mmCIF file of C-alpha atoms in Angstrom:
data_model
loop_
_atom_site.group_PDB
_atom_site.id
_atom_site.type_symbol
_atom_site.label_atom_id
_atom_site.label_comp_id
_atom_site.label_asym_id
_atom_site.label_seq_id
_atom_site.Cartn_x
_atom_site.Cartn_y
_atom_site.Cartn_z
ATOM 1 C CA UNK A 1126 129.236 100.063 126.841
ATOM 2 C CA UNK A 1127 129.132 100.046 123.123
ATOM 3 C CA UNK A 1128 128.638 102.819 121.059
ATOM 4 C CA UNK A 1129 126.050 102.734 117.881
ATOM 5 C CA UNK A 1130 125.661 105.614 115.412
ATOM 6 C CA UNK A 1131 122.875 105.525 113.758
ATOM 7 C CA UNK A 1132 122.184 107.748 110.650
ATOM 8 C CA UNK A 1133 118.576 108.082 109.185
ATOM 9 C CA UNK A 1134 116.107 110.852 108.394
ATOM 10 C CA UNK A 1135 113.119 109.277 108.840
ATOM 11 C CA UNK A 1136 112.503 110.099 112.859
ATOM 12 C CA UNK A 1137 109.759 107.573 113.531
ATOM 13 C CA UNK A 1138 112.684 105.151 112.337
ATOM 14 C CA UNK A 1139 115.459 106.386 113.956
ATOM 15 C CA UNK A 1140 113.605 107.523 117.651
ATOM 16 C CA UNK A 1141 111.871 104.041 117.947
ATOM 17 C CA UNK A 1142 115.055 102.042 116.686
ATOM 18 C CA UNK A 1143 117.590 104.436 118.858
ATOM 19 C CA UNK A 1144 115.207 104.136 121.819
ATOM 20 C CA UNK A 1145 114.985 100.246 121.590
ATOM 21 C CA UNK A 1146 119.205 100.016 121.136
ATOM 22 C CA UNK A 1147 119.074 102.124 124.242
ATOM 23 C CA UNK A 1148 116.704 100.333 126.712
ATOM 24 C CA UNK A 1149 117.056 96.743 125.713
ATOM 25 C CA UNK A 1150 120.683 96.686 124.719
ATOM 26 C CA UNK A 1151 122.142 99.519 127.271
ATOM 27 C CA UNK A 1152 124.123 100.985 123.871
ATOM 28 C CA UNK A 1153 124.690 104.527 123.677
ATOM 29 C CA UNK A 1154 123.097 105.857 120.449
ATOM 30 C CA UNK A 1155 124.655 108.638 118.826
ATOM 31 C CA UNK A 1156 121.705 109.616 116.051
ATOM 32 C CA UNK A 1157 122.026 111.541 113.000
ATOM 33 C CA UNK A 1158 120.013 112.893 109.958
ATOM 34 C CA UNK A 1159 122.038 113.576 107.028
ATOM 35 C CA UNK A 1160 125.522 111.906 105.736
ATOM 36 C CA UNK A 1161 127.045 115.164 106.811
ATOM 37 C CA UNK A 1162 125.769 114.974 110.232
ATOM 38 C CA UNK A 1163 126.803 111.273 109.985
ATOM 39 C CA UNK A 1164 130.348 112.177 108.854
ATOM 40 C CA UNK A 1165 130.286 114.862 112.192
ATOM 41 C CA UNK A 1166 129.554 112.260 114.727
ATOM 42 C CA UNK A 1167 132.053 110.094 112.958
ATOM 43 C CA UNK A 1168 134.602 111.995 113.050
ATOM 44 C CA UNK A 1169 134.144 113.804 116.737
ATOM 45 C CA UNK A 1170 133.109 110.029 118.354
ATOM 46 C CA UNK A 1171 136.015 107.433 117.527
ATOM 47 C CA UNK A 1172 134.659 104.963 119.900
ATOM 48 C CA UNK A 1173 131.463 104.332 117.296
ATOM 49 C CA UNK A 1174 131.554 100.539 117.156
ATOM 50 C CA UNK A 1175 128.882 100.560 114.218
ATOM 51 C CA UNK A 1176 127.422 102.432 112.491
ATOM 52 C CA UNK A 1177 124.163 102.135 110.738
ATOM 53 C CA UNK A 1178 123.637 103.979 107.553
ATOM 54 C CA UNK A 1179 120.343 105.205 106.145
ATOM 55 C CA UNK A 1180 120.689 104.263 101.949
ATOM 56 C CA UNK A 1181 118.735 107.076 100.880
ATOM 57 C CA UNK A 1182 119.319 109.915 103.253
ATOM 58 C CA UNK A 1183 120.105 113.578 102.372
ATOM 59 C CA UNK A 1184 123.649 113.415 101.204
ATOM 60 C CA UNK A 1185 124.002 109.846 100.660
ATOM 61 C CA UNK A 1186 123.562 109.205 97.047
ATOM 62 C CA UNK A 1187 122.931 105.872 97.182
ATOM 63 C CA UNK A 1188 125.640 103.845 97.002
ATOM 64 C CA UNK A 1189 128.482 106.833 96.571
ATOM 65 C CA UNK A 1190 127.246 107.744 99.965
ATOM 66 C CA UNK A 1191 128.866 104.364 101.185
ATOM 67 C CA UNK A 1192 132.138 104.838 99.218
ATOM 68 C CA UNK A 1193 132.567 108.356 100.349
ATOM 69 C CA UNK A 1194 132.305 106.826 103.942
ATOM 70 C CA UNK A 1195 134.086 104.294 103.780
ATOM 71 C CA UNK A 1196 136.861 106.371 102.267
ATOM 72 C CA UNK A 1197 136.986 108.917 104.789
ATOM 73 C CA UNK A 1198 136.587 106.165 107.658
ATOM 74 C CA UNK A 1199 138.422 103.330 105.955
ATOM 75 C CA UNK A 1200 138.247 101.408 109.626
ATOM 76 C CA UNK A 1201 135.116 102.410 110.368
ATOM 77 C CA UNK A 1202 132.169 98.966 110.844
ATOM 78 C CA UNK A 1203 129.306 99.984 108.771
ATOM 79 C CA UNK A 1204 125.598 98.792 108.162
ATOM 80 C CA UNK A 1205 123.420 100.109 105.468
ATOM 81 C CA UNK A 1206 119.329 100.489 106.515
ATOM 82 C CA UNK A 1207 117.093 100.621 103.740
ATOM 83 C CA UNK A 1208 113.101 100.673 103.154
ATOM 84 C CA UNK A 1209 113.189 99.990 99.394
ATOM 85 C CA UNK A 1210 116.560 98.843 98.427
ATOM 86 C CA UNK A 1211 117.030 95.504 96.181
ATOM 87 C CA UNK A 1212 118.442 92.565 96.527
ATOM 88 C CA UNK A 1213 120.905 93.935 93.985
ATOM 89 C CA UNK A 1214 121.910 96.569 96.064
ATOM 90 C CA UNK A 1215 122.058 94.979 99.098
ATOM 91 C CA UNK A 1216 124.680 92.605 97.502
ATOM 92 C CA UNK A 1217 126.682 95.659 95.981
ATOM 93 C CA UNK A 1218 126.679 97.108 99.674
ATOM 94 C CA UNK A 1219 128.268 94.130 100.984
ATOM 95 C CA UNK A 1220 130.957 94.703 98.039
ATOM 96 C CA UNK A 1221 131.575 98.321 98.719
ATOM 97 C CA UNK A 1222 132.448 97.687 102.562
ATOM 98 C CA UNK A 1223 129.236 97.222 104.451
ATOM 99 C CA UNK A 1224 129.290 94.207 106.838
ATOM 100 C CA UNK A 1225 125.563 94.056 106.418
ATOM 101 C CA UNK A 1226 122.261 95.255 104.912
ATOM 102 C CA UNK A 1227 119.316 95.689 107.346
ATOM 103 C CA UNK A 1228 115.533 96.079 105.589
ATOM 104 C CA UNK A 1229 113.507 98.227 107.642
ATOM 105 C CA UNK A 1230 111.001 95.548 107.785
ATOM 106 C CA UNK A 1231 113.672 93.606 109.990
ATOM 107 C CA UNK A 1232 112.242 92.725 113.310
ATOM 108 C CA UNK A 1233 113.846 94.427 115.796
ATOM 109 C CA UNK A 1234 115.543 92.296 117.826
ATOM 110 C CA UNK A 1235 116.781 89.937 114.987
ATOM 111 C CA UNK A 1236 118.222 93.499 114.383
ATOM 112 C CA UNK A 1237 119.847 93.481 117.364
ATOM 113 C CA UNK A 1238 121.245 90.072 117.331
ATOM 114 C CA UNK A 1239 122.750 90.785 114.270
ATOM 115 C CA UNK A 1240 124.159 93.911 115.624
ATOM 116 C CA UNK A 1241 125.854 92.084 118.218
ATOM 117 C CA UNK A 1242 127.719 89.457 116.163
ATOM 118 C CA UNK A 1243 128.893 91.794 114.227
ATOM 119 C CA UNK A 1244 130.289 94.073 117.174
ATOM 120 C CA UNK A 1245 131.892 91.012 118.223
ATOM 121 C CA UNK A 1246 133.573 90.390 114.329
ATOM 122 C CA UNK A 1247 130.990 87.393 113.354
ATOM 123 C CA UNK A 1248 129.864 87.701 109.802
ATOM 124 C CA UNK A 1249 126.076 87.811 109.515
ATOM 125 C CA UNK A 1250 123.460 86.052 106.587
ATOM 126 C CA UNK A 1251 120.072 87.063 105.947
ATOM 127 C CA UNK A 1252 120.139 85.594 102.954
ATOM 128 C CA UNK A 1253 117.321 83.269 103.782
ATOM 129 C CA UNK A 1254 115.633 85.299 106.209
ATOM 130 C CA UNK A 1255 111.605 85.509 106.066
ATOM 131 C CA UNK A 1256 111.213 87.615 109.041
ATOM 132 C CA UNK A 1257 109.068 90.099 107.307
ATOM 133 C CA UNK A 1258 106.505 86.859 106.910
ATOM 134 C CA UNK A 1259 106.982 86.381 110.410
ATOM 135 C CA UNK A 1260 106.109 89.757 111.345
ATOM 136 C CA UNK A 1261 102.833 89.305 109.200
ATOM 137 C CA UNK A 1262 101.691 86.469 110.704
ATOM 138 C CA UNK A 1263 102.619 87.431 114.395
ATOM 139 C CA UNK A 1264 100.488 90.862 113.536
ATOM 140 C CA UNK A 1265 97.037 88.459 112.740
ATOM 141 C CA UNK A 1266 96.957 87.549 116.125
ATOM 142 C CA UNK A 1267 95.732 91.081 117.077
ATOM 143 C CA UNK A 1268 93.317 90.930 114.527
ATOM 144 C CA UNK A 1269 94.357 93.660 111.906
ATOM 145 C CA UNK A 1270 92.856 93.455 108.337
ATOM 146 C CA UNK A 1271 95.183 93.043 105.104
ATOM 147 C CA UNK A 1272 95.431 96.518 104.909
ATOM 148 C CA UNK A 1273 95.608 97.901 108.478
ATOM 149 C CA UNK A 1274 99.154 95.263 108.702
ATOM 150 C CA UNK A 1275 99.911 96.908 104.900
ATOM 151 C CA UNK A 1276 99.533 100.670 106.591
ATOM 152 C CA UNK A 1277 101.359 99.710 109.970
ATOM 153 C CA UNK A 1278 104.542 98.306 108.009
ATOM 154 C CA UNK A 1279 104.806 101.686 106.279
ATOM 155 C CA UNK A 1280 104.149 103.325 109.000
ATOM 156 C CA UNK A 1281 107.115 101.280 110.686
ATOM 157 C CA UNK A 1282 109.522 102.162 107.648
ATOM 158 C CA UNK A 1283 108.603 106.052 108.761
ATOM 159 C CA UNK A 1284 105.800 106.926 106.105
ATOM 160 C CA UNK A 1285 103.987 109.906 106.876
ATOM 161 C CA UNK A 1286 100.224 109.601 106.917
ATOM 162 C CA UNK A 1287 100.198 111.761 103.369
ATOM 163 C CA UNK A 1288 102.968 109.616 101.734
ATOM 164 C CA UNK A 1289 101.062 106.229 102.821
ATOM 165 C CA UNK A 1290 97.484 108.372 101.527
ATOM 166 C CA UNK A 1291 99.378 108.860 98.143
ATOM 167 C CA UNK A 1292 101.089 104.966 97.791
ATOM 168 C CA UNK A 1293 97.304 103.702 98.596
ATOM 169 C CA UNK A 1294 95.494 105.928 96.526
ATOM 170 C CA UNK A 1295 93.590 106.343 99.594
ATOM 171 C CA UNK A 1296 92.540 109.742 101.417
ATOM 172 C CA UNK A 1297 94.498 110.815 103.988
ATOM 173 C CA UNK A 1298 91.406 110.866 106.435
ATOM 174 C CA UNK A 1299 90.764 107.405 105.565
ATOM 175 C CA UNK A 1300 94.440 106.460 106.694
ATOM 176 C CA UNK A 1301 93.971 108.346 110.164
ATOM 177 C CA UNK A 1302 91.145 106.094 110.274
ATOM 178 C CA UNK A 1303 93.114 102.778 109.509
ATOM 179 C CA UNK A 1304 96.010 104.094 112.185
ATOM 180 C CA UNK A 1305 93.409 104.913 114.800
ATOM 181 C CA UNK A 1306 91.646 101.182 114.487
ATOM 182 C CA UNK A 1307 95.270 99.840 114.396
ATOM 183 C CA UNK A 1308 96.911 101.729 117.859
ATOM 184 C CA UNK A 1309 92.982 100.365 119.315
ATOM 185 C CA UNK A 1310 93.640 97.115 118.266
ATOM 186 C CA UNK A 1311 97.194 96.836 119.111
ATOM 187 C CA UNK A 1312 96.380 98.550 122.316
ATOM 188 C CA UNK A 1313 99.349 101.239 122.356
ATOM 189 C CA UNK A 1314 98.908 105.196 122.169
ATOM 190 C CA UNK A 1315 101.170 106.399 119.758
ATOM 191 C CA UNK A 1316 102.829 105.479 116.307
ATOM 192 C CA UNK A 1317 105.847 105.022 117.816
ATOM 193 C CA UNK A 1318 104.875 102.124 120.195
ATOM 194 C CA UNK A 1319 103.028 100.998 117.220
ATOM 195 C CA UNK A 1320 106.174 100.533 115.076
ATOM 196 C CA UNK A 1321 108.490 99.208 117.658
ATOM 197 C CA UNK A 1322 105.609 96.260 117.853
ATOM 198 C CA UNK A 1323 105.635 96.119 114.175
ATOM 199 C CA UNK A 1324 109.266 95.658 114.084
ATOM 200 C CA UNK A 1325 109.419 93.253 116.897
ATOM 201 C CA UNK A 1326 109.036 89.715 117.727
ATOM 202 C CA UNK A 1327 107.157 90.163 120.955
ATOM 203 C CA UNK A 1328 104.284 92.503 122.094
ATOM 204 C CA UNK A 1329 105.249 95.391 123.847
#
């Protein structure tokens, strides 16, 4: 069984990813919510085969998160996860150490794929990847509006009703209402299920 550690604060994220590595793959997930947490597990687990690293979690830093890591676990295959990191420094990941740069947007089990080549020492390119297109055009098949698939891929990057509320210039009330058309339409019961459909290729 292979070990994943995966290191992110937002919990929608890190529950609905950790619970999909779990079921579908048979990992074991070891989670954490900080770098220092992260640097815990690391250090008390040294059968971690990857580990995925949130970009801008408490005690990262950005990018001196990933050198401090890698310093301290020279040996140690990592990943960087990011909602709202460039192209720029995705590329300057990949140059500090990281085998790879996963967008939150990433379907799932591309995600997965990707985790298992690299487990297995095969390089991976997303270089031309459009999956985030993919996702939007699998998600018109249930029938969500512009902005109901704009709300649920925040949502599935671990937005908080307020935090969506303030990015829209909407009202929070009005984004309850949005989420409650979307689970309906969708046909799950709970933001979670919601985002592990978002971030997936096929329904739940």
């Amino acid at each position: 069984m292979h070990t994943i550690l995966l290191a992110d604060d937002h919990q929608l994220v890190r529950d609905t990813l950790a619970a999909y590595l779990t079921e579908k793959a048979g990992f074991e997930v070891k989670v954490a919510s900080s770098a220092e947490e992260a640097y815990v597990s690391l250090s008390a687990f040294r059968n971690i085969d990857l580990a995925i690293i949130d970009y801008q979690m408490p005690g990262m830093d950005g990018l001196e998160g990933l050198v401090r890591l890698r310093s301290r676990f020279p040996n140690q295959k990592t990943v960087i996860i990011s909602g709202v990191a460039s192209p720029e420094v995705a590329d300057k990941a990949i140059e500090l150490g990281a085998l790879a740069y996963f967008p939150k947007s990433m379907p799932v089990d591309l995600m997965l794929a990707s985790i298992n080549e690299l487990i297995a020492n095969n390089p991976v390119d997303h270089s031309s990847d459009n999956s985030l297109e993919q996702s939007e055009d699998r998600l018109k098949i249930y029938g969500l509006t512009a902005r109901e698939r704009q709300i649920l891929q925040m949502l599935a990057s671990g937005q908080s009703n307020k935090s969506i509320a303030q990015d829209l210039s909407l009202k929070e009330v009005t984004v309850k209402f949005h989420i409650t058309n979307i689970l309906g339409k969708l046909r799950v019961s709970n933001r979670t299920q919601a985002a592990l459909l978002a971030n997936s290729n096929s329904p739940l």
